[in-house]
Tab-separated table of C-alpha atoms and ligand atoms in Angstrom:
chain	number	residue	atom	x	y	z
A	1132	MET	CA	0.193	-31.958	-7.442
A	1133	ALA	CA	-2.981	-30.669	-9.133
A	1134	LYS	CA	-2.577	-28.853	-12.417
A	1135	THR	CA	-4.492	-25.729	-13.420
A	1136	LEU	CA	-4.572	-24.300	-16.935
A	1137	ILE	CA	-5.516	-20.696	-17.617
A	1138	LYS	CA	-6.612	-20.867	-21.221
A	1139	GLY	CA	-7.148	-18.378	-23.996
A	1140	GLY	CA	-6.101	-15.122	-22.345
A	1141	THR	CA	-3.541	-12.403	-22.962
A	1142	VAL	CA	-0.712	-12.652	-20.460
A	1143	VAL	CA	0.560	-9.246	-19.396
A	1144	THR	CA	3.756	-8.653	-17.456
A	1145	ALA	CA	5.678	-5.436	-16.832
A	1146	VAL	CA	7.410	-5.879	-20.188
A	1147	GLU	CA	5.294	-8.172	-22.388
A	1148	GLN	CA	1.834	-8.904	-23.678
A	1149	MET	CA	1.386	-12.312	-25.273
A	1150	GLU	CA	-1.322	-14.758	-26.201
A	1151	ALA	CA	-0.441	-17.707	-23.974
A	1152	ASP	CA	-1.996	-20.379	-21.815
A	1153	VAL	CA	-0.553	-20.552	-18.313
A	1154	LEU	CA	0.097	-23.954	-16.794
A	1155	ILE	CA	0.224	-24.160	-13.035
A	1156	ASP	CA	1.436	-27.176	-11.108
A	1157	GLY	CA	0.619	-26.934	-7.421
A	1158	ALA	CA	1.527	-23.429	-6.310
A	1159	GLU	CA	3.871	-22.565	-9.192
A	1160	VAL	CA	3.718	-21.501	-12.802
A	1161	VAL	CA	5.467	-24.238	-14.785
A	1162	ALA	CA	4.872	-23.216	-18.404
A	1163	LEU	CA	3.613	-20.522	-20.737
A	1164	ILE	CA	2.239	-22.242	-23.833
A	1165	ARG	CA	1.478	-20.878	-27.274
A	1166	PRO	CA	-2.269	-21.581	-27.666
A	1167	GLY	CA	-3.142	-24.659	-29.725
A	1168	THR	CA	0.385	-26.099	-29.812
A	1169	ILE	CA	0.291	-28.702	-27.028
A	1170	GLU	CA	-2.631	-30.627	-25.519
A	1171	ILE	CA	-2.456	-30.349	-21.739
A	1172	ALA	CA	-4.579	-32.297	-19.282
A	1173	ALA	CA	-5.330	-30.255	-16.176
A	1174	GLU	CA	-7.681	-30.864	-13.248
A	1175	THR	CA	-8.878	-27.239	-13.368
A	1176	VAL	CA	-9.281	-25.136	-16.492
A	1177	VAL	CA	-9.889	-21.396	-16.157
A	1178	ASP	CA	-11.420	-19.895	-19.273
A	1179	ALA	CA	-9.654	-16.571	-19.884
A	1180	LYS	CA	-10.894	-15.953	-23.430
A	1181	GLY	CA	-10.990	-12.225	-24.127
A	1182	CYS	CA	-9.408	-11.529	-20.746
A	1183	LEU	CA	-6.129	-10.169	-19.428
A	1184	VAL	CA	-4.040	-12.561	-17.341
A	1185	LEU	CA	-2.092	-10.449	-14.864
A	1186	PRO	CA	0.309	-11.009	-11.977
A	1187	GLY	CA	-1.661	-10.760	-8.728
A	1188	GLY	CA	-1.556	-7.300	-7.233
A	1189	ILE	CA	0.899	-6.537	-4.440
A	1190	ASP	CA	-0.090	-3.863	-1.947
A	1191	VAL	CA	2.983	-2.964	0.093
A	1192	HIS	CA	1.230	-0.532	2.420
A	1193	THR	CA	-1.685	-1.794	4.516
A	1194	HIS	CA	-2.631	-1.440	8.180
A	1195	MET	CA	-4.881	-4.265	9.335
A	1196	GLU	CA	-5.959	-3.884	12.979
A	1197	LEU	CA	-3.633	-0.897	13.485
A	1198	PRO	CA	-4.106	0.680	16.921
A	1199	PHE	CA	-4.332	4.360	16.015
A	1200	GLY	CA	-6.133	7.525	17.058
A	1201	GLY	CA	-7.736	5.888	20.089
A	1202	THR	CA	-9.212	2.955	18.174
A	1203	PHE	CA	-8.190	0.192	15.737
A	1204	ALA	CA	-8.240	0.040	11.950
A	1205	ALA	CA	-11.479	-1.806	11.299
A	1206	ASP	CA	-10.250	-4.601	9.029
A	1207	THR	CA	-8.671	-7.627	10.662
A	1208	PHE	CA	-6.117	-9.680	8.771
A	1209	GLU	CA	-8.995	-12.007	7.910
A	1210	THR	CA	-11.457	-9.432	6.548
A	1211	GLY	CA	-8.803	-7.166	5.028
A	1212	THR	CA	-6.924	-9.841	3.108
A	1213	ARG	CA	-10.196	-11.357	1.859
A	1214	ALA	CA	-11.244	-7.918	0.596
A	1215	ALA	CA	-7.830	-7.548	-1.027
A	1216	ALA	CA	-8.352	-10.860	-2.837
A	1217	TRP	CA	-11.742	-9.713	-4.133
A	1218	GLY	CA	-10.001	-6.739	-5.679
A	1219	GLY	CA	-7.231	-8.757	-7.344
A	1220	THR	CA	-4.491	-8.313	-4.752
A	1221	THR	CA	-2.702	-11.527	-3.797
A	1222	THR	CA	0.052	-10.209	-1.498
A	1223	ILE	CA	0.160	-7.503	1.141
A	1224	VAL	CA	3.004	-6.093	3.166
A	1225	ASP	CA	1.540	-4.770	6.409
A	1226	PHE	CA	3.210	-2.857	9.244
A	1227	ALA	CA	4.083	-4.503	12.546
A	1228	VAL	CA	4.374	-1.941	15.323
A	1229	GLN	CA	6.993	-1.290	17.972
A	1230	THR	CA	5.511	1.112	20.521
A	1231	LYS	CA	7.544	3.264	22.939
A	1232	GLY	CA	9.253	1.152	25.575
A	1233	GLN	CA	8.559	-2.099	23.710
A	1234	SER	CA	11.049	-4.367	21.980
A	1235	ALA	CA	10.778	-4.354	18.190
A	1236	MET	CA	11.051	-8.134	18.108
A	1237	GLU	CA	8.101	-8.466	20.474
A	1238	GLY	CA	6.127	-6.075	18.314
A	1239	TRP	CA	6.796	-8.155	15.219
A	1240	GLU	CA	5.870	-11.386	17.022
A	1241	ALA	CA	2.606	-9.815	18.170
A	1242	TRP	CA	1.734	-8.880	14.576
A	1243	MET	CA	2.711	-12.338	13.354
A	1244	GLY	CA	0.226	-13.676	15.914
A	1245	LYS	CA	-2.558	-11.474	14.541
A	1246	ALA	CA	-1.928	-12.571	10.953
A	1247	ARG	CA	-1.008	-16.240	11.337
A	1248	GLY	CA	-3.798	-18.588	10.252
A	1249	ASN	CA	-6.107	-15.719	9.313
A	1250	CYS	CA	-4.962	-14.424	5.947
A	1251	ALA	CA	-6.568	-15.186	2.605
A	1252	ILE	CA	-3.397	-14.235	0.705
A	1253	ASP	CA	0.339	-14.158	1.387
A	1254	TYR	CA	1.638	-11.426	3.650
A	1255	GLY	CA	4.881	-9.869	4.802
A	1256	PHE	CA	5.724	-7.177	7.308
A	1257	HIS	CA	7.587	-3.929	7.469
A	1258	MET	CA	8.433	-2.854	11.027
A	1259	ILE	CA	7.345	0.488	12.438
A	1260	THR	CA	10.236	1.425	14.698
A	1261	GLY	CA	8.595	3.689	17.239
A	1262	ASP	CA	11.466	3.703	19.735
A	1263	ILE	CA	14.986	3.846	18.334
A	1264	ASN	CA	17.519	2.937	21.029
A	1265	ASP	CA	20.535	0.611	21.302
A	1266	GLN	CA	18.370	-2.487	21.691
A	1267	THR	CA	16.149	-1.612	18.735
A	1268	LEU	CA	19.201	-1.134	16.535
A	1269	LYS	CA	20.370	-4.658	17.425
A	1270	GLU	CA	16.886	-6.047	16.825
A	1271	MET	CA	16.739	-4.487	13.372
A	1272	GLU	CA	19.456	-6.921	12.318
A	1273	LEU	CA	17.528	-9.886	13.748
A	1274	LEU	CA	14.371	-8.720	12.012
A	1275	VAL	CA	16.135	-8.531	8.655
A	1276	ARG	CA	17.116	-12.188	9.159
A	1277	GLU	CA	13.432	-12.988	9.795
A	1278	GLY	CA	12.465	-11.388	6.496
A	1279	VAL	CA	11.480	-7.968	7.809
A	1280	THR	CA	13.791	-6.021	5.543
A	1281	SER	CA	12.205	-2.566	5.720
A	1282	PHE	CA	11.503	-0.192	8.578
A	1283	LYS	CA	8.948	2.574	8.655
A	1284	MET	CA	9.750	5.779	10.473
A	1285	PHE	CA	7.570	8.805	11.080
A	1286	MET	CA	8.540	12.458	10.888
A	1287	ALA	CA	4.851	13.058	11.689
A	1288	TYR	CA	2.643	12.261	14.703
A	1289	PRO	CA	4.731	13.647	17.629
A	1290	GLY	CA	4.055	11.653	20.792
A	1291	VAL	CA	2.830	8.629	18.830
A	1292	PHE	CA	5.136	7.099	16.216
A	1293	TYR	CA	7.374	10.174	15.774
A	1294	SER	CA	11.171	9.883	15.574
A	1295	ASP	CA	13.499	12.880	15.742
A	1296	ASP	CA	16.300	13.451	13.241
A	1297	GLY	CA	18.902	11.842	15.519
A	1298	GLN	CA	16.848	8.662	15.831
A	1299	ILE	CA	16.229	8.637	12.105
A	1300	LEU	CA	19.933	9.031	11.402
A	1301	ARG	CA	20.838	6.154	13.729
A	1302	ALA	CA	18.200	3.857	12.205
A	1303	MET	CA	19.348	4.767	8.706
A	1304	GLN	CA	22.971	3.984	9.551
A	1305	LYS	CA	21.943	0.561	10.852
A	1306	ALA	CA	19.604	-0.165	7.939
A	1307	ALA	CA	22.355	0.780	5.480
A	1308	GLU	CA	24.708	-1.665	7.202
A	1309	ASP	CA	22.134	-4.493	6.891
A	1310	GLY	CA	20.989	-3.703	3.341
A	1311	ALA	CA	17.520	-2.793	4.615
A	1312	THR	CA	15.206	-0.058	3.357
A	1313	ILE	CA	13.883	2.882	5.371
A	1314	CYS	CA	10.264	3.728	4.545
A	1315	MET	CA	9.507	7.293	5.566
A	1316	HIS	CA	6.302	9.091	6.463
A	1317	ALA	CA	7.605	12.506	5.489
A	1318	GLU	CA	5.599	15.339	7.016
A	1319	ASN	CA	7.029	17.881	9.476
A	1320	GLY	CA	4.848	16.801	12.415
A	1321	ILE	CA	6.249	19.322	14.899
A	1322	ALA	CA	5.384	22.300	12.674
A	1323	ILE	CA	2.029	20.752	11.726
A	1324	ASP	CA	1.063	20.395	15.389
A	1325	VAL	CA	1.622	24.141	15.897
A	1326	LEU	CA	-0.656	24.892	12.937
A	1327	VAL	CA	-3.255	22.417	14.249
A	1328	GLY	CA	-3.298	24.167	17.641
A	1329	GLN	CA	-3.627	27.600	16.014
A	1330	ALA	CA	-6.511	26.420	13.801
A	1331	LEU	CA	-8.386	24.933	16.765
A	1332	ASP	CA	-7.839	28.189	18.722
A	1333	ARG	CA	-9.552	30.016	15.863
A	1334	GLY	CA	-12.505	27.625	16.172
A	1335	GLU	CA	-11.659	25.811	12.928
A	1336	THR	CA	-12.749	22.319	13.891
A	1337	ASP	CA	-14.151	20.720	10.702
A	1338	PRO	CA	-12.343	17.983	8.726
A	1339	ILE	CA	-11.457	20.434	5.941
A	1340	HIS	CA	-8.950	22.041	8.326
A	1341	HIS	CA	-7.031	18.753	8.502
A	1342	GLY	CA	-6.285	19.328	4.825
A	1343	LEU	CA	-5.553	23.031	5.238
A	1344	VAL	CA	-3.035	22.810	8.102
A	1345	ARG	CA	-1.033	19.849	6.834
A	1346	LYS	CA	0.710	21.995	4.237
A	1347	SER	CA	2.222	20.469	1.125
A	1348	LEU	CA	5.321	22.602	1.824
A	1349	LEU	CA	5.796	20.697	5.080
A	1350	GLU	CA	5.647	17.393	3.213
A	1351	GLY	CA	8.245	18.788	0.815
A	1352	GLU	CA	10.451	19.964	3.683
A	1353	ALA	CA	10.353	16.610	5.485
A	1354	THR	CA	10.996	14.731	2.238
A	1355	HIS	CA	14.051	16.920	1.628
A	1356	ARG	CA	15.355	16.256	5.152
A	1357	ALA	CA	14.771	12.510	4.902
A	1358	ILE	CA	16.630	12.432	1.598
A	1359	ARG	CA	19.602	14.356	2.986
A	1360	LEU	CA	19.845	11.999	5.967
A	1361	ALA	CA	19.617	9.023	3.618
A	1362	GLU	CA	22.307	10.522	1.404
A	1363	LEU	CA	24.574	10.862	4.411
A	1364	THR	CA	24.150	7.228	5.378
A	1365	GLY	CA	23.806	5.602	1.965
A	1366	VAL	CA	20.582	3.832	2.943
A	1367	GLN	CA	17.877	2.998	0.419
A	1368	LEU	CA	14.978	5.361	1.108
A	1369	TYR	CA	11.357	4.782	0.108
A	1370	ILE	CA	8.965	7.670	0.709
A	1371	VAL	CA	5.532	6.286	1.568
A	1372	HIS	CA	2.189	7.772	0.535
A	1373	LEU	CA	3.663	10.744	-1.318
A	1374	SER	CA	0.899	13.268	-2.016
A	1375	ALA	CA	2.468	16.648	-2.793
A	1376	LYS	CA	4.251	18.035	-5.835
A	1377	GLU	CA	6.826	19.662	-3.502
A	1378	ALA	CA	7.736	16.203	-2.177
A	1379	LEU	CA	7.874	14.771	-5.688
A	1380	ASP	CA	10.284	17.530	-6.712
A	1381	GLU	CA	12.608	16.462	-3.889
A	1382	VAL	CA	12.454	12.804	-4.988
A	1383	ILE	CA	13.146	13.773	-8.596
A	1384	SER	CA	16.138	15.863	-7.598
A	1385	ALA	CA	17.526	13.040	-5.417
A	1386	ARG	CA	17.101	10.515	-8.215
A	1387	ASP	CA	18.787	12.883	-10.653
A	1388	ARG	CA	21.740	12.899	-8.250
A	1389	GLY	CA	21.853	9.107	-8.503
A	1390	LEU	CA	20.550	8.300	-5.022
A	1391	ASN	CA	18.578	5.156	-4.209
A	1392	VAL	CA	15.500	7.175	-3.334
A	1393	TYR	CA	12.073	5.892	-4.337
A	1394	ALA	CA	8.462	6.730	-3.625
A	1395	GLU	CA	4.946	5.402	-3.736
A	1396	THR	CA	1.687	7.250	-4.037
A	1397	CYS	CA	-1.841	5.974	-3.375
A	1398	PRO	CA	-5.137	6.028	-5.313
A	1399	GLN	CA	-6.641	8.619	-2.954
A	1400	TYR	CA	-3.948	11.141	-3.933
A	1401	LEU	CA	-4.480	10.426	-7.631
A	1402	PHE	CA	-8.280	10.388	-7.745
A	1403	LEU	CA	-9.508	12.505	-4.803
A	1404	SER	CA	-8.749	16.037	-3.622
A	1405	LEU	CA	-9.038	18.590	-0.822
A	1406	GLU	CA	-12.618	19.176	-1.957
A	1407	ASN	CA	-13.609	15.769	-0.538
A	1408	LEU	CA	-12.672	17.026	2.924
A	1409	GLY	CA	-15.386	19.715	2.727
A	1410	ASN	CA	-19.103	19.063	3.236
A	1411	GLY	CA	-19.054	19.297	7.043
A	1412	PHE	CA	-18.245	16.207	9.052
A	1413	ASP	CA	-18.770	13.957	6.011
A	1414	GLY	CA	-15.217	15.012	5.125
A	1415	ALA	CA	-14.001	12.790	7.983
A	1416	LYS	CA	-14.306	9.874	5.535
A	1417	TYR	CA	-11.362	11.372	3.678
A	1418	VAL	CA	-9.109	12.265	6.610
A	1419	CYS	CA	-5.732	10.636	6.117
A	1420	SER	CA	-2.145	11.838	6.388
A	1421	PRO	CA	-0.668	13.329	4.323
A	1422	PRO	CA	-4.023	14.874	3.389
A	1423	LEU	CA	-5.775	14.946	0.045
A	1424	ARG	CA	-4.401	17.865	-1.947
A	1425	ASP	CA	-5.926	20.845	-3.761
A	1426	GLU	CA	-6.426	19.910	-7.401
A	1427	ALA	CA	-6.050	23.536	-8.496
A	1428	GLU	CA	-2.434	23.426	-7.242
A	1429	GLY	CA	-1.696	20.619	-9.700
A	1430	HIS	CA	-0.614	17.865	-7.291
A	1431	GLN	CA	-2.697	15.095	-8.873
A	1432	GLU	CA	-1.522	15.883	-12.398
A	1433	ARG	CA	2.105	15.877	-11.219
A	1434	LEU	CA	1.646	12.496	-9.521
A	1435	TRP	CA	0.342	10.960	-12.746
A	1436	GLN	CA	3.293	12.462	-14.556
A	1437	GLY	CA	5.623	11.006	-11.912
A	1438	LEU	CA	4.117	7.576	-12.464
A	1439	ARG	CA	4.665	7.864	-16.195
A	1440	THR	CA	8.289	8.976	-15.827
A	1441	ASN	CA	9.147	6.467	-13.060
A	1442	ASP	CA	9.900	9.216	-10.561
A	1443	LEU	CA	7.165	7.400	-8.622
A	1444	GLN	CA	7.600	3.642	-8.716
A	1445	VAL	CA	4.658	2.135	-6.818
A	1446	VAL	CA	0.978	2.651	-6.092
A	1447	SER	CA	-0.024	1.132	-2.761
A	1448	THR	CA	-3.128	1.937	-0.695
A	1449	ASP	CA	-2.186	2.855	2.891
A	1450	HIS	CA	-5.388	0.919	3.669
A	1451	CYS	CA	-6.343	2.015	7.185
A	1452	PRO	CA	-10.144	1.992	7.503
A	1453	PHE	CA	-12.212	3.577	10.271
A	1454	CYS	CA	-16.027	3.561	10.348
A	1455	MET	CA	-18.189	6.672	10.236
A	1456	GLY	CA	-20.727	4.954	12.492
A	1457	ASP	CA	-19.911	2.695	15.425
A	1458	HIS	CA	-17.826	-0.371	14.624
A	1459	PRO	CA	-19.332	-3.527	16.185
A	1460	ARG	CA	-16.094	-4.315	18.039
A	1461	PHE	CA	-14.176	-1.072	18.247
A	1462	GLY	CA	-17.075	1.354	18.877
A	1463	THR	CA	-16.693	5.026	17.953
A	1464	GLN	CA	-14.162	5.696	15.204
A	1465	LYS	CA	-14.278	8.733	12.869
A	1466	GLN	CA	-16.840	10.378	15.226
A	1467	LEU	CA	-14.055	10.722	17.821
A	1468	GLY	CA	-13.195	13.872	15.887
A	1469	GLN	CA	-16.600	15.620	16.108
A	1470	GLY	CA	-15.736	19.184	17.098
A	1471	ASP	CA	-11.957	18.630	16.732
A	1472	PHE	CA	-10.563	17.497	13.381
A	1473	SER	CA	-7.250	16.520	14.994
A	1474	LYS	CA	-9.002	13.675	16.827
A	1475	ILE	CA	-10.390	12.037	13.682
A	1476	PRO	CA	-8.539	8.720	13.267
A	1477	ASN	CA	-6.313	9.154	10.219
A	1478	GLY	CA	-6.798	6.671	7.429
A	1479	MET	CA	-8.979	5.515	4.555
A	1480	PRO	CA	-10.133	2.177	3.183
A	1481	GLY	CA	-8.624	1.200	-0.155
A	1482	VAL	CA	-7.149	-2.297	-0.342
A	1483	GLU	CA	-10.079	-3.663	-2.375
A	1484	PRO	CA	-10.566	-1.092	-5.182
A	1485	ARG	CA	-6.874	-0.307	-5.877
A	1486	MET	CA	-6.471	-2.519	-8.954
A	1487	SER	CA	-9.851	-1.503	-10.435
A	1488	LEU	CA	-9.222	2.193	-9.873
A	1489	LEU	CA	-5.823	2.043	-11.539
A	1490	TYR	CA	-6.988	-0.131	-14.411
A	1491	SER	CA	-10.060	1.974	-15.104
A	1492	GLY	CA	-8.790	5.422	-14.118
A	1493	GLY	CA	-5.224	4.759	-15.273
A	1494	VAL	CA	-5.114	2.366	-18.232
A	1495	VAL	CA	-8.591	2.837	-19.717
A	1496	ALA	CA	-8.422	6.588	-19.133
A	1497	GLY	CA	-5.174	6.653	-21.150
A	1498	ARG	CA	-2.911	7.892	-18.345
A	1499	ILE	CA	-0.678	4.798	-18.157
A	1500	GLY	CA	-0.142	1.743	-20.342
A	1501	LEU	CA	-1.011	-1.833	-19.447
A	1502	ASN	CA	2.597	-2.898	-18.806
A	1503	ARG	CA	3.141	0.112	-16.585
A	1504	PHE	CA	-0.042	-0.797	-14.684
A	1505	VAL	CA	1.444	-4.228	-13.936
A	1506	GLU	CA	4.782	-2.674	-13.052
A	1507	ILE	CA	3.432	-0.208	-10.467
A	1508	THR	CA	0.876	-2.565	-8.913
A	1509	ALA	CA	2.894	-5.813	-8.791
A	1510	THR	CA	6.353	-6.059	-10.329
A	1511	THR	CA	8.079	-3.084	-8.739
A	1512	PRO	CA	6.487	-3.673	-5.308
A	1513	ALA	CA	7.896	-7.223	-5.473
A	1514	LYS	CA	11.366	-6.036	-6.527
A	1515	MET	CA	11.428	-3.089	-4.139
A	1516	PHE	CA	10.618	-5.274	-1.149
A	1517	GLY	CA	12.545	-8.467	-1.881
A	1518	MET	CA	9.827	-10.783	-3.203
A	1519	TYR	CA	10.742	-10.931	-6.900
A	1520	PRO	CA	10.652	-13.147	-8.986
A	1521	LYS	CA	8.498	-15.460	-6.807
A	1522	LYS	CA	5.991	-12.616	-6.725
A	1523	GLY	CA	5.190	-9.801	-9.127
A	1524	THR	CA	5.357	-11.542	-12.488
A	1525	ILE	CA	4.082	-14.497	-14.478
A	1526	ALA	CA	7.083	-16.635	-15.345
A	1527	VAL	CA	8.226	-20.227	-15.037
A	1528	GLY	CA	9.011	-20.785	-11.355
A	1529	SER	CA	7.044	-17.831	-10.035
A	1530	ASP	CA	4.207	-18.297	-7.544
A	1531	ALA	CA	0.901	-18.818	-9.314
A	1532	ASP	CA	-0.624	-15.581	-8.004
A	1533	ILE	CA	-2.716	-14.579	-10.974
A	1534	VAL	CA	-5.665	-12.321	-11.762
A	1535	VAL	CA	-7.954	-12.784	-14.750
A	1536	LEU	CA	-9.462	-9.413	-15.608
A	1537	ASP	CA	-12.220	-8.941	-18.155
A	1538	PRO	CA	-11.537	-5.618	-19.913
A	1539	ASN	CA	-15.117	-5.545	-21.181
A	1540	GLY	CA	-16.629	-6.135	-17.756
A	1541	THR	CA	-17.790	-3.306	-15.546
A	1542	GLN	CA	-18.126	-2.784	-11.857
A	1543	ARG	CA	-19.758	-0.184	-9.603
A	1544	ILE	CA	-17.864	0.531	-6.391
A	1545	SER	CA	-20.146	0.686	-3.363
A	1546	VAL	CA	-20.280	0.054	0.349
A	1547	GLU	CA	-23.242	-2.207	-0.484
A	1548	THR	CA	-21.019	-4.614	-2.392
A	1549	HIS	CA	-17.496	-4.198	-1.062
A	1550	HIS	CA	-15.906	-6.701	1.325
A	1551	MET	CA	-13.861	-4.396	3.539
A	1552	ASP	CA	-15.185	-4.189	7.095
A	1553	VAL	CA	-15.996	-0.487	6.932
A	1554	ASP	CA	-19.290	1.344	6.544
A	1555	TYR	CA	-18.491	3.642	3.635
A	1556	SER	CA	-16.628	3.716	0.356
A	1557	ALA	CA	-14.447	6.675	-0.573
A	1558	TYR	CA	-15.444	6.026	-4.201
A	1559	GLU	CA	-19.167	5.392	-3.711
A	1560	GLY	CA	-20.998	4.882	-7.005
A	1561	TRP	CA	-17.916	5.153	-9.216
A	1562	GLU	CA	-18.324	3.081	-12.390
A	1563	MET	CA	-15.213	1.056	-13.263
A	1564	SER	CA	-14.309	-0.313	-16.680
A	1565	GLY	CA	-12.874	-3.800	-16.339
A	1566	LYS	CA	-13.732	-6.459	-13.814
A	1567	VAL	CA	-11.641	-8.927	-11.859
A	1568	GLU	CA	-13.189	-12.292	-12.744
A	1569	THR	CA	-10.839	-14.887	-11.263
A	1570	VAL	CA	-8.148	-14.679	-8.612
A	1571	ILE	CA	-5.632	-17.442	-8.068
A	1572	SER	CA	-3.367	-17.463	-5.039
A	1573	LYS	CA	-0.455	-19.911	-5.124
A	1574	GLY	CA	-2.346	-22.137	-7.535
A	1575	LYS	CA	-5.660	-22.125	-5.668
A	1576	VAL	CA	-8.661	-20.423	-7.255
A	1577	ILE	CA	-9.924	-18.141	-4.487
A	1578	ILE	CA	-12.306	-15.880	-6.433
A	1579	SER	CA	-14.447	-17.210	-9.267
A	1580	ASP	CA	-18.002	-16.522	-10.501
A	1581	ASP	CA	-18.421	-13.789	-7.868
A	1582	GLN	CA	-17.733	-16.274	-5.084
A	1583	TYR	CA	-14.950	-16.409	-2.537
A	1584	LEU	CA	-13.561	-19.958	-2.478
A	1585	GLY	CA	-10.606	-19.502	-0.162
A	1586	SER	CA	-10.298	-19.782	3.577
A	1587	PRO	CA	-8.472	-18.011	6.393
A	1588	GLY	CA	-5.016	-19.463	6.639
A	1589	ASP	CA	-4.498	-19.922	2.885
A	1590	GLY	CA	-2.081	-16.999	3.058
A	1591	GLU	CA	1.432	-17.601	4.372
A	1592	TYR	CA	4.127	-15.368	5.804
A	1593	ILE	CA	6.736	-14.191	3.307
A	1594	ALA	CA	10.220	-13.857	4.758
A	1595	ARG	CA	11.366	-11.139	2.393
A	1596	ASP	CA	14.803	-10.687	0.950
A	1597	THR	CA	16.431	-7.262	0.867
A	1598	SER	CA	15.456	-4.972	-2.013
A	1599	ARG	CA	16.313	-6.104	-5.520
A	1600	TYR	CA	15.016	-2.991	-7.255
A	1601	ASN	CA	18.333	-1.518	-8.169
A	1602	ILE	CA	20.219	-4.720	-8.908
B	2314	URP	O1	-3.645	8.478	7.515
B	2314	URP	C1	-2.903	7.507	7.491
B	2314	URP	N1	-1.977	7.490	6.577
B	2314	URP	N2	-3.059	6.507	8.361
B	2314	URP	C2	-2.280	5.368	8.510
B	2314	URP	C3	-0.986	5.587	9.217
B	2314	URP	C4	0.073	6.127	8.300
B	2314	URP	O2	0.558	7.220	8.518
B	2314	URP	O3	0.451	5.446	7.365
B	2315	ZN	ZN1	2.278	7.135	7.249
B	2316	ZN	ZN1	0.346	3.943	6.380
């Protein structure tokens, strides 16, 4: 097998920072070497002098090609995983979908078909269980055996992915039995739909009203309910895309009671706010659920605090891009909501800039340390979703998924230069400190010298184990 040596950099894991050369044999890390101690012959040498050598990013919340809001998320598995690689992410966990009346197993197989042979980086799946019934409960067990060890349920979106409390309880009981994790979209969708209808009746149709009706209190309420149901069943609960301080308070209180309750937030909730939803229909760029929150209410500050105190464990993206103009294949996307904010497809692009945003806006800005950056972007996602220690760290025997980041480099985020298949950037013109220089996926250099060197099909399916976070 071909050897690769990453030479002269500072290796950073969730717990260490050390001057070390990293020797890769084939797809695996085989040694960490004190510089200058042993002469190693390698076919490929990556010069990492002055750079940070990090575990490849793991984004455990993406939606490639998601059918949603009358259209499809614009990135395919091919374009979305390539964009992820450009940004220093080497693994995604996407969401396969079971629709009403469909078997969950069939849903998963359909998503496997979309991803197989197309991905630039390794990928796994959570399963969206959109129809909990006796058959689905049996299939959950089969899916766990196939490496789908987490199930996403929605307390939001009545009539689409929504599950009622009885369905949630049944799924949680089954997941607890199988050692699986329930990932919860915690917003009270029934109450929100009433507020949406009332706003539209008042003629409030602009995107800003998406943010105003989806109250943070209703995210807090749903989070509380999800936690109580989880407590009853003993299941491990992971709250996805947490945006509100009221929801964070519920997670903190559950964790203080010793429950296996965890949560992720996303860059948009840390760096953007309700204000972005203003400015007429331009705000449609920022329509996602839960919505961006009012900075004056202190949500963003509390989320950063939660990341520092480990009340929030992960930052993923919820990457779910829709174009402002027509998409070449899918046609009208965000414009579906002209004159009615509730018809704007929910979701934002983010898989590519996640690592840069968190390095620049987190580490360089002094909000989190370098080890914590690695922990929330790679190590904990891997542990939480059964991929550690193959993924999420740099250690002997781990997959050689590695990012070389130049802390002195800079980068300007723009739609002109990004690789996601979407016609805007939510962070247009933002100047980032630090630049991803080289990306290695299972021993293969896929980004180097501003060139993509990989190909569709490099990425393989990861049959995930059950969560190892609390073990
Ligand atoms: O607005 C969002 N979050 N779109 C993607 C679907 C979801 O709820 O995760
Ligand atoms: Zn969601
Ligand atoms: Zn999502």
